[in-house]
mmCIF file of C-alpha atoms and ligand atoms in Angstrom:
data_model
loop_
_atom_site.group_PDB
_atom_site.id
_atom_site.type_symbol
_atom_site.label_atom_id
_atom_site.label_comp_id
_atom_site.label_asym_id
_atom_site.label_seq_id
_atom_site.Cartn_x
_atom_site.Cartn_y
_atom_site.Cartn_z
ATOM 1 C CA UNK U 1 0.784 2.572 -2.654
ATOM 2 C CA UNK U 2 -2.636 2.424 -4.166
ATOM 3 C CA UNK U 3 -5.404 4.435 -2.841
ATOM 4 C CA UNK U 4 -8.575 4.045 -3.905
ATOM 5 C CA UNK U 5 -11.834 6.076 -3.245
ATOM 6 C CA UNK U 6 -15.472 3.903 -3.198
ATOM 7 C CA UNK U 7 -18.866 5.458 -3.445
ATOM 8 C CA UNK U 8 -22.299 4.380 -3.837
ATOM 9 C CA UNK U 9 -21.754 3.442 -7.350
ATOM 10 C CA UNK U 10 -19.821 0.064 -6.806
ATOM 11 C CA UNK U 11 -22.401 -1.230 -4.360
ATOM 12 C CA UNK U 12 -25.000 -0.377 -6.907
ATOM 13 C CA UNK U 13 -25.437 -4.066 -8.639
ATOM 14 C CA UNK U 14 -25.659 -5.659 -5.141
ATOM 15 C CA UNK U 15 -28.879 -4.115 -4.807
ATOM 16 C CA UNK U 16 -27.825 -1.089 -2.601
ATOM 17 C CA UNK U 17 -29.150 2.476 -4.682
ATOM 18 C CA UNK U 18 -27.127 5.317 -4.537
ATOM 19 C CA UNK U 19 -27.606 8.586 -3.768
ATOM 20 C CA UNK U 20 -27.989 10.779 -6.798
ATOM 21 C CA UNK U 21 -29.081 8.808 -9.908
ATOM 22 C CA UNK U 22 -32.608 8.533 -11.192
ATOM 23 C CA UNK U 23 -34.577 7.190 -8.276
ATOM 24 C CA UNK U 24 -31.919 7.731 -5.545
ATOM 25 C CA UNK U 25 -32.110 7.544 -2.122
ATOM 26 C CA UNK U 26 -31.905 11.500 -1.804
ATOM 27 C CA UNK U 27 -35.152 11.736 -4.629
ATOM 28 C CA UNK U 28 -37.098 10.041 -2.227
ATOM 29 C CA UNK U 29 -35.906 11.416 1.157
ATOM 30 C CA UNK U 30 -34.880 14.750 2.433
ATOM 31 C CA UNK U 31 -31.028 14.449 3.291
ATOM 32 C CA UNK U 32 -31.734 16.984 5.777
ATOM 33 C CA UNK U 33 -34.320 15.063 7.942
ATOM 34 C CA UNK U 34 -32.407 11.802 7.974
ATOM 35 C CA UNK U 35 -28.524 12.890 7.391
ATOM 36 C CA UNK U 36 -28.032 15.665 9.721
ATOM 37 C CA UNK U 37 -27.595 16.074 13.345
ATOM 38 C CA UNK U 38 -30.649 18.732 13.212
ATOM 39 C CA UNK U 39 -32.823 16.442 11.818
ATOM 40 C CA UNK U 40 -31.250 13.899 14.289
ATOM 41 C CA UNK U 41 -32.666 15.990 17.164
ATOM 42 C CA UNK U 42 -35.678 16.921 15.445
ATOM 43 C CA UNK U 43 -36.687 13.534 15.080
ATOM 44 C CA UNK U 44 -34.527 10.690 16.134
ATOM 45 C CA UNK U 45 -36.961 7.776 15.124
ATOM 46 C CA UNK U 46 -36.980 9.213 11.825
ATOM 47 C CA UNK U 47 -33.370 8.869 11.636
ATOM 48 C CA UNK U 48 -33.130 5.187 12.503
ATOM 49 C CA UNK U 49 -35.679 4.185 10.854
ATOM 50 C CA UNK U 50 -33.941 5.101 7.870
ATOM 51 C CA UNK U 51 -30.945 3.728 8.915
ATOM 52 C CA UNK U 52 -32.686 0.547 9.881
ATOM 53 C CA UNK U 53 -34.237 -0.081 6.222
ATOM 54 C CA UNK U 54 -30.325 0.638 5.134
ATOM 55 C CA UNK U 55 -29.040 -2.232 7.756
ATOM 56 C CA UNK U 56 -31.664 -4.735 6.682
ATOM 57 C CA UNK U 57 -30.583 -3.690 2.791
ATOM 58 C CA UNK U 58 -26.877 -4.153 3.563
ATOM 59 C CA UNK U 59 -27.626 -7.849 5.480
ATOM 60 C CA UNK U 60 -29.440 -8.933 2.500
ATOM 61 C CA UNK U 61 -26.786 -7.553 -0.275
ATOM 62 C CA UNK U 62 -24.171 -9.625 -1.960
ATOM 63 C CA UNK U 63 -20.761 -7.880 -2.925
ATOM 64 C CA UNK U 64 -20.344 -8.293 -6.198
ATOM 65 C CA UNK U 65 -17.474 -8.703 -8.719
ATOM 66 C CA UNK U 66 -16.407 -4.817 -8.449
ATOM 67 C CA UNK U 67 -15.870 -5.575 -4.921
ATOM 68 C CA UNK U 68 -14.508 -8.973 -5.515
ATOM 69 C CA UNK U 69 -11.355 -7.449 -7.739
ATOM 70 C CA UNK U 70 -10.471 -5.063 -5.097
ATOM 71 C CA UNK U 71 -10.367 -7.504 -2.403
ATOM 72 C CA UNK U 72 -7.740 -10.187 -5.221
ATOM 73 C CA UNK U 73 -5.539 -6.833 -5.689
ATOM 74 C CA UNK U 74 -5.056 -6.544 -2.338
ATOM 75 C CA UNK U 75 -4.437 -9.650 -2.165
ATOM 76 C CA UNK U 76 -1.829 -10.318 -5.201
ATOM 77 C CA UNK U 77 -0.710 -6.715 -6.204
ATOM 78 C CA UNK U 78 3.189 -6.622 -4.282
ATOM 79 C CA UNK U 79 2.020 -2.654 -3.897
ATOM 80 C CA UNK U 80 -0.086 -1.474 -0.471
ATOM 81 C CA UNK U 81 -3.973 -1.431 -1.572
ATOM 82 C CA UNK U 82 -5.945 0.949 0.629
ATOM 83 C CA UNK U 83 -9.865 1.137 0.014
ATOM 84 C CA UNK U 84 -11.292 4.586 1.180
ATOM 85 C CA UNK U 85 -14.816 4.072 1.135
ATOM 86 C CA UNK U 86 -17.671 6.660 1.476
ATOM 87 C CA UNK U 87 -20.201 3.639 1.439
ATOM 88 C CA UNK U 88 -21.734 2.521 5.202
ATOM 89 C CA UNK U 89 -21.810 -0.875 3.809
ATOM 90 C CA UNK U 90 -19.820 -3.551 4.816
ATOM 91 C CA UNK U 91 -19.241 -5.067 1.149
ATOM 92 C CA UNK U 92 -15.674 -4.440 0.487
ATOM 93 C CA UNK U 93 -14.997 -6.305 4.130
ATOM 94 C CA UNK U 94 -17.373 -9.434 2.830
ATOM 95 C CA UNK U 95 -15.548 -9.902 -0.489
ATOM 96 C CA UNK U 96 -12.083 -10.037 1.492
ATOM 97 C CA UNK U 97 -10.418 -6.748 1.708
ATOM 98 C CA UNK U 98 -9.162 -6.124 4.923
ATOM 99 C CA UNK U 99 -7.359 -2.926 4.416
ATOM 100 C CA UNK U 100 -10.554 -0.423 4.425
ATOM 101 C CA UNK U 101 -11.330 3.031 6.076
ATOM 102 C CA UNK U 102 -15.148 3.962 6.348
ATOM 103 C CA UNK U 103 -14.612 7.526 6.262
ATOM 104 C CA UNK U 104 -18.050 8.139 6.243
ATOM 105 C CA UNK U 105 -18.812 5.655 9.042
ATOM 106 C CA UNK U 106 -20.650 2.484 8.855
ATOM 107 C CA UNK U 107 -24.427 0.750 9.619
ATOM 108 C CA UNK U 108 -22.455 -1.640 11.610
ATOM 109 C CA UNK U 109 -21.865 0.814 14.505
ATOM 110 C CA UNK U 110 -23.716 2.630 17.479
ATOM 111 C CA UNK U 111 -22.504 5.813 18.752
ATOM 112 C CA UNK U 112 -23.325 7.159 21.792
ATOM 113 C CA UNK U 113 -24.171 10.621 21.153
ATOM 114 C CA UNK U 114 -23.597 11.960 24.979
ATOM 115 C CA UNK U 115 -20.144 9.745 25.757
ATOM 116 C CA UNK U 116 -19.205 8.824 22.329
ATOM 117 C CA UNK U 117 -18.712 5.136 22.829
ATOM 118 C CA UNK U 118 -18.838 2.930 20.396
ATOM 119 C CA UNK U 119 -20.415 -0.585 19.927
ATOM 120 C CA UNK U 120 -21.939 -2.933 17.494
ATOM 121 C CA UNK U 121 -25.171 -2.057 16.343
ATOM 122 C CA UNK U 122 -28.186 -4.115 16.995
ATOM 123 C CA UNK U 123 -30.426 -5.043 13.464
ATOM 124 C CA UNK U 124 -32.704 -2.644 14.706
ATOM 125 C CA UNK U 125 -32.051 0.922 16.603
ATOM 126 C CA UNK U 126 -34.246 2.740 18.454
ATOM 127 C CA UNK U 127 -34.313 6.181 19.896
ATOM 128 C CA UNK U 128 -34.658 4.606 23.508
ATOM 129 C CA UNK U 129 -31.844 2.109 23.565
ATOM 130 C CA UNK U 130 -29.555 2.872 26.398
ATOM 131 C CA UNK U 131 -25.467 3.526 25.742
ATOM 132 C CA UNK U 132 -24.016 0.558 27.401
ATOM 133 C CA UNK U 133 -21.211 2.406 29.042
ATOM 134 C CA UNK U 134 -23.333 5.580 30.540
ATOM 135 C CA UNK U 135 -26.508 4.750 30.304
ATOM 136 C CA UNK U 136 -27.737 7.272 28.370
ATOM 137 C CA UNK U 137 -30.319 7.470 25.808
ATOM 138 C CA UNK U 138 -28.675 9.399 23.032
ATOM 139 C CA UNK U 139 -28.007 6.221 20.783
ATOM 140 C CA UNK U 140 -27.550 7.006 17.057
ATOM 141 C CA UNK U 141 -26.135 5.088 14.322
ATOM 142 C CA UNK U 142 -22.173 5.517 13.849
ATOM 143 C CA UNK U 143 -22.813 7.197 10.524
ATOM 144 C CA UNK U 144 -20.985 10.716 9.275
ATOM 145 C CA UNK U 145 -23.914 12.986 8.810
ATOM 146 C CA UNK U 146 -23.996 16.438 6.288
ATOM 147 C CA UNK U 147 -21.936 19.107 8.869
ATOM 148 C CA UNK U 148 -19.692 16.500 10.644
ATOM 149 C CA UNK U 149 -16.141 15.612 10.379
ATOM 150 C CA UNK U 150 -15.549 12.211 8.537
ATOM 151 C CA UNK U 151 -13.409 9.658 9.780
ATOM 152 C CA UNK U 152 -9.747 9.008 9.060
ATOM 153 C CA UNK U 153 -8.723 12.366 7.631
ATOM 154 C CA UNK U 154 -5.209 12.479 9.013
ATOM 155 C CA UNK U 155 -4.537 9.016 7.727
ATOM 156 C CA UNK U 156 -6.585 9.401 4.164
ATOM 157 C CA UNK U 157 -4.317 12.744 3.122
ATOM 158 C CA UNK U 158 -1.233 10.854 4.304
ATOM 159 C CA UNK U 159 -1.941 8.033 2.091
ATOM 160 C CA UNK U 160 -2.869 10.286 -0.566
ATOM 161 C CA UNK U 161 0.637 12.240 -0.240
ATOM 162 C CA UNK U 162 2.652 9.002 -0.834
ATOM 163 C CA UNK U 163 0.099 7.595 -3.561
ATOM 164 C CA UNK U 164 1.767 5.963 -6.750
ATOM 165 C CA UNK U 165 -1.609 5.866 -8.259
ATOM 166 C CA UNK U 166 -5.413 7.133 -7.168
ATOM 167 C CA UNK U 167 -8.396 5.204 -8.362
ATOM 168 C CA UNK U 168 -11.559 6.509 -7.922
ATOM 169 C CA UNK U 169 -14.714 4.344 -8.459
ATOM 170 C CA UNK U 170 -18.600 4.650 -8.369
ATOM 171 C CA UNK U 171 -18.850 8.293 -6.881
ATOM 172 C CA UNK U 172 -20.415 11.159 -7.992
ATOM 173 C CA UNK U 173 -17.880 14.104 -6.804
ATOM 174 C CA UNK U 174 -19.988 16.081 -5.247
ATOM 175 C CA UNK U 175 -19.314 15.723 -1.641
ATOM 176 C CA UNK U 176 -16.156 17.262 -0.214
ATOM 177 C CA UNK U 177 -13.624 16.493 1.427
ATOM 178 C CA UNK U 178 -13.573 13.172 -0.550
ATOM 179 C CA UNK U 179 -14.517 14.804 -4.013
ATOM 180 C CA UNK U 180 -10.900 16.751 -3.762
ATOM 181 C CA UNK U 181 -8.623 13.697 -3.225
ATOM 182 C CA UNK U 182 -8.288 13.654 -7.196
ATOM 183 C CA UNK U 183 -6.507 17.277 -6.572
ATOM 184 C CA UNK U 184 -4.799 16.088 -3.447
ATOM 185 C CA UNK U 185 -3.407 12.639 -5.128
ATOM 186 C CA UNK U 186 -2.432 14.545 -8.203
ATOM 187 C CA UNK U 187 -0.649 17.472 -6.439
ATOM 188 C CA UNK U 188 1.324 14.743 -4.564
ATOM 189 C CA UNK U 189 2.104 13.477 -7.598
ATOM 190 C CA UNK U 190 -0.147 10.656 -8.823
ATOM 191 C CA UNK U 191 -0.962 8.666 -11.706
ATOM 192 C CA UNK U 192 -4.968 8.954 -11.413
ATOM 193 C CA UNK U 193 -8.272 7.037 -13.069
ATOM 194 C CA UNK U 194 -11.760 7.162 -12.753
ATOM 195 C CA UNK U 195 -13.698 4.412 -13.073
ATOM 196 C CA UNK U 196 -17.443 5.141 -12.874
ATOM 197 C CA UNK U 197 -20.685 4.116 -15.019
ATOM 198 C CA UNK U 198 -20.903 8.261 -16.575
ATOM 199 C CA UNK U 199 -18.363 11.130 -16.006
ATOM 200 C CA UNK U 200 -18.749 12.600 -12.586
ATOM 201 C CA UNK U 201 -18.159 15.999 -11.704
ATOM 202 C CA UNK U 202 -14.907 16.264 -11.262
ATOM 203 C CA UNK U 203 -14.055 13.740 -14.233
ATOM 204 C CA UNK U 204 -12.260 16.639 -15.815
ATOM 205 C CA UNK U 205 -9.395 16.408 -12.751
ATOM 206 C CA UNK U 206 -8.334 12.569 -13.721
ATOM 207 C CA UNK U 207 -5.402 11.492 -16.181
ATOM 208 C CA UNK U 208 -8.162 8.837 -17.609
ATOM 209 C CA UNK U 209 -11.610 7.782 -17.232
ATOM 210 C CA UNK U 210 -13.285 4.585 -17.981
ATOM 211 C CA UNK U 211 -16.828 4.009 -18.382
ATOM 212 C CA UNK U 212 -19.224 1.262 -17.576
ATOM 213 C CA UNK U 213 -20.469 -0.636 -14.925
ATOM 214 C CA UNK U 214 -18.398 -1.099 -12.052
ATOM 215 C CA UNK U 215 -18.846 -5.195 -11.795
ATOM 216 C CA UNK U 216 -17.553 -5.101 -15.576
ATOM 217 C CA UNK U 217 -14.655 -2.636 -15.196
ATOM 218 C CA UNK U 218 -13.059 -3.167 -12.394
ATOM 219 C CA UNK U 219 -12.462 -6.485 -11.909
ATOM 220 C CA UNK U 220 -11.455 -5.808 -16.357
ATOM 221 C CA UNK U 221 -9.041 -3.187 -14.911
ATOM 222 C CA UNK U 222 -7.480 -5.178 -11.623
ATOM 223 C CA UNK U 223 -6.815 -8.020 -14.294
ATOM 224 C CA UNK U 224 -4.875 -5.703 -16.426
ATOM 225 C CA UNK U 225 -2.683 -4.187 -13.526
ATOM 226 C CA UNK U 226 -2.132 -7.552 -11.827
ATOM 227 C CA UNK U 227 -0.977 -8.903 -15.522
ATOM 228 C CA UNK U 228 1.193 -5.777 -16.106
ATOM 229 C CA UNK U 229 3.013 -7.064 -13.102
ATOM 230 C CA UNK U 230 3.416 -10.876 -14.438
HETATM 231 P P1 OAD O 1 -23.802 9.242 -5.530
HETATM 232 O O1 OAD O 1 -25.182 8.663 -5.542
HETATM 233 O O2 OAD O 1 -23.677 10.711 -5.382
HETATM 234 O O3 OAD O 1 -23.018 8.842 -6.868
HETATM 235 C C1 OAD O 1 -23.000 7.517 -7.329
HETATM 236 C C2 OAD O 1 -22.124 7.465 -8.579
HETATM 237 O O4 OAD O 1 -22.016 6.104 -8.981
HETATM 238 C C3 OAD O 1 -22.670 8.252 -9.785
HETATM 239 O O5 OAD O 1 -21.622 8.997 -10.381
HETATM 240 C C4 OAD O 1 -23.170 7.156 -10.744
HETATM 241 O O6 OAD O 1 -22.998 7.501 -12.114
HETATM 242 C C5 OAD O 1 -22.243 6.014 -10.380
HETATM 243 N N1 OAD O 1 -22.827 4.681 -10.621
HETATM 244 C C6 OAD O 1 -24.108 4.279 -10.506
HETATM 245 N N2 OAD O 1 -24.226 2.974 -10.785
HETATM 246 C C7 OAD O 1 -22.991 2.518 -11.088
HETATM 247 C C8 OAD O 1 -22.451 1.256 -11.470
HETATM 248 N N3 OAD O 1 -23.228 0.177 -11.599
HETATM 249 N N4 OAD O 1 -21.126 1.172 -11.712
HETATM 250 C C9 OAD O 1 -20.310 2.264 -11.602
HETATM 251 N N5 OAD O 1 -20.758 3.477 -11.245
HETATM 252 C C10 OAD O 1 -22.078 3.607 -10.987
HETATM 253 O O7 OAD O 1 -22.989 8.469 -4.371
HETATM 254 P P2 OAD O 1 -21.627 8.873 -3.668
HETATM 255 O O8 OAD O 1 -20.723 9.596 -4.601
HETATM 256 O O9 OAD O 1 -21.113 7.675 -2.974
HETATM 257 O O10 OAD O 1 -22.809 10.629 2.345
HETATM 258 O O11 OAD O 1 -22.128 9.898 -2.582
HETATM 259 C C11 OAD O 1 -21.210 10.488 -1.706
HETATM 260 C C12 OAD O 1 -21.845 10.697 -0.348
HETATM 261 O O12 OAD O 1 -23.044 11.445 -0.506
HETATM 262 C C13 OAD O 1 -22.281 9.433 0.344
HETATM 263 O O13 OAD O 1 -21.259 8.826 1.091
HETATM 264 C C14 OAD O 1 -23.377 9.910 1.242
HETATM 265 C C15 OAD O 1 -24.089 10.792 0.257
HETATM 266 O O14 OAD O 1 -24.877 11.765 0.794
HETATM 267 C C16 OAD O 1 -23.488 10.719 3.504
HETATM 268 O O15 OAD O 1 -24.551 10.184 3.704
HETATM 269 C C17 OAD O 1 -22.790 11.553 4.526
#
């Protein structure tokens, strides 16, 4: 199996920033007012209007040919591709792949914050909007703030324990649990490459590194495993 990790880097060139670079999203906002449940409760319209300027960003985004690659080696590889994104976009499912865990949640979800159901989220989210199955108004977007438990765990370490190879592309390393799955993979015995536009932090865990930007490298690299297999 193939497991590999997505981060804000390989949604970069469709137009969606990332988080840490120059001119980031967290330069310009506090991650604690808009990414937290505190700052959830502090101020809820703060929250989705954030989130709201991140949906309208995501409808208007293209993937582009980073995600495009992924979604042919799923597609053609004979090995089991799983995508384990951090990204709330919904890029990786518009190029084609259909094997993809949002571990840190996605814009296209509601969460009720009293019952925890779960719907699809309207373009635009207020504070006020009602959960359709109790009625309450404790609507927030389905989105794995700073403090919470992502998504998935169970089934990301399992995949990571029978990994043949970990790729890890466009992330900085800085946010845990997902910035150990290098250690995890590689314990468990995996090949394991990094494919990101500089070294991240943890570039010094990986058996190889690449550099560049993702819509030149990756699809550059799927081509190369898909031939190796020709
Ligand atoms: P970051 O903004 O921390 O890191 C983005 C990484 O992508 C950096 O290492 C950049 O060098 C790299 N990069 C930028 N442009 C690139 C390009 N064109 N091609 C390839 N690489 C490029 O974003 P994440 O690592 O995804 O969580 O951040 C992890 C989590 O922190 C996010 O899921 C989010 C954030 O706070 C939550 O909101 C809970």
């Amino acid at each position: 199996m193939i497991v590999i990790l997505t981060g804000a880097g390989i949604s970069a060139e469709s137009g969606l920033g990332t988080f840490r670079d120059r001119d980031g999203l967290w330069t310009r906002y506090d991650l604690n007012e808009v990414a937290t449940p505190e700052g959830f409760a502090r101020n809820p319209g703060v929250v989705h209007a954030f989130y709201n300027a991140r949906r309208a960003n995501c409808r208007e985004a293209q993937p582009n040919a980073a995600h495009v690659a992924l979604a042919r080696l799923e597609a053609e590889h004979a090995e089991k591709v799983l995508i384990v994104t951090q990204n709330v976009d919904d890029l990786h499912e518009r190029a084609g792949s259909r094997n993809v865990l949002h571990m840190h949640g996605s814009l296209g979800g509601a969460l009720c914050a009293h019952c925890a159901h779960r719907w699809p989220a309207p373009r635009v989210m207020t504070a006020d909007d009602p959960c359709p199955a109790c009625g309450k108004r404790r609507t927030r977007p389905d989105i794995v703030w700073f403090g919470e438990y992502p998504y998935y765990m169970e089934q990301i370490w399992e995949a990571l324990r029978s990994a043949r190879l970990f790729v890890s592309i466009g992330t900085s390393g800085t946010v845990y649990p997902a910035a150990a799955f290098v250690q995890d993979a590689a314990r468990a015995g995996a090949e394991t490459l990094e494919l990101n536009l500089e070294g991240s932090e943890g570039a010094s865990d990986f058996d190889a590194c690449r550099r560049g930007p993702a819509s030149r490298i990756v699809p550059e690299w799927v081509s190369e495993v898909l031939d190796a297999r020709r």
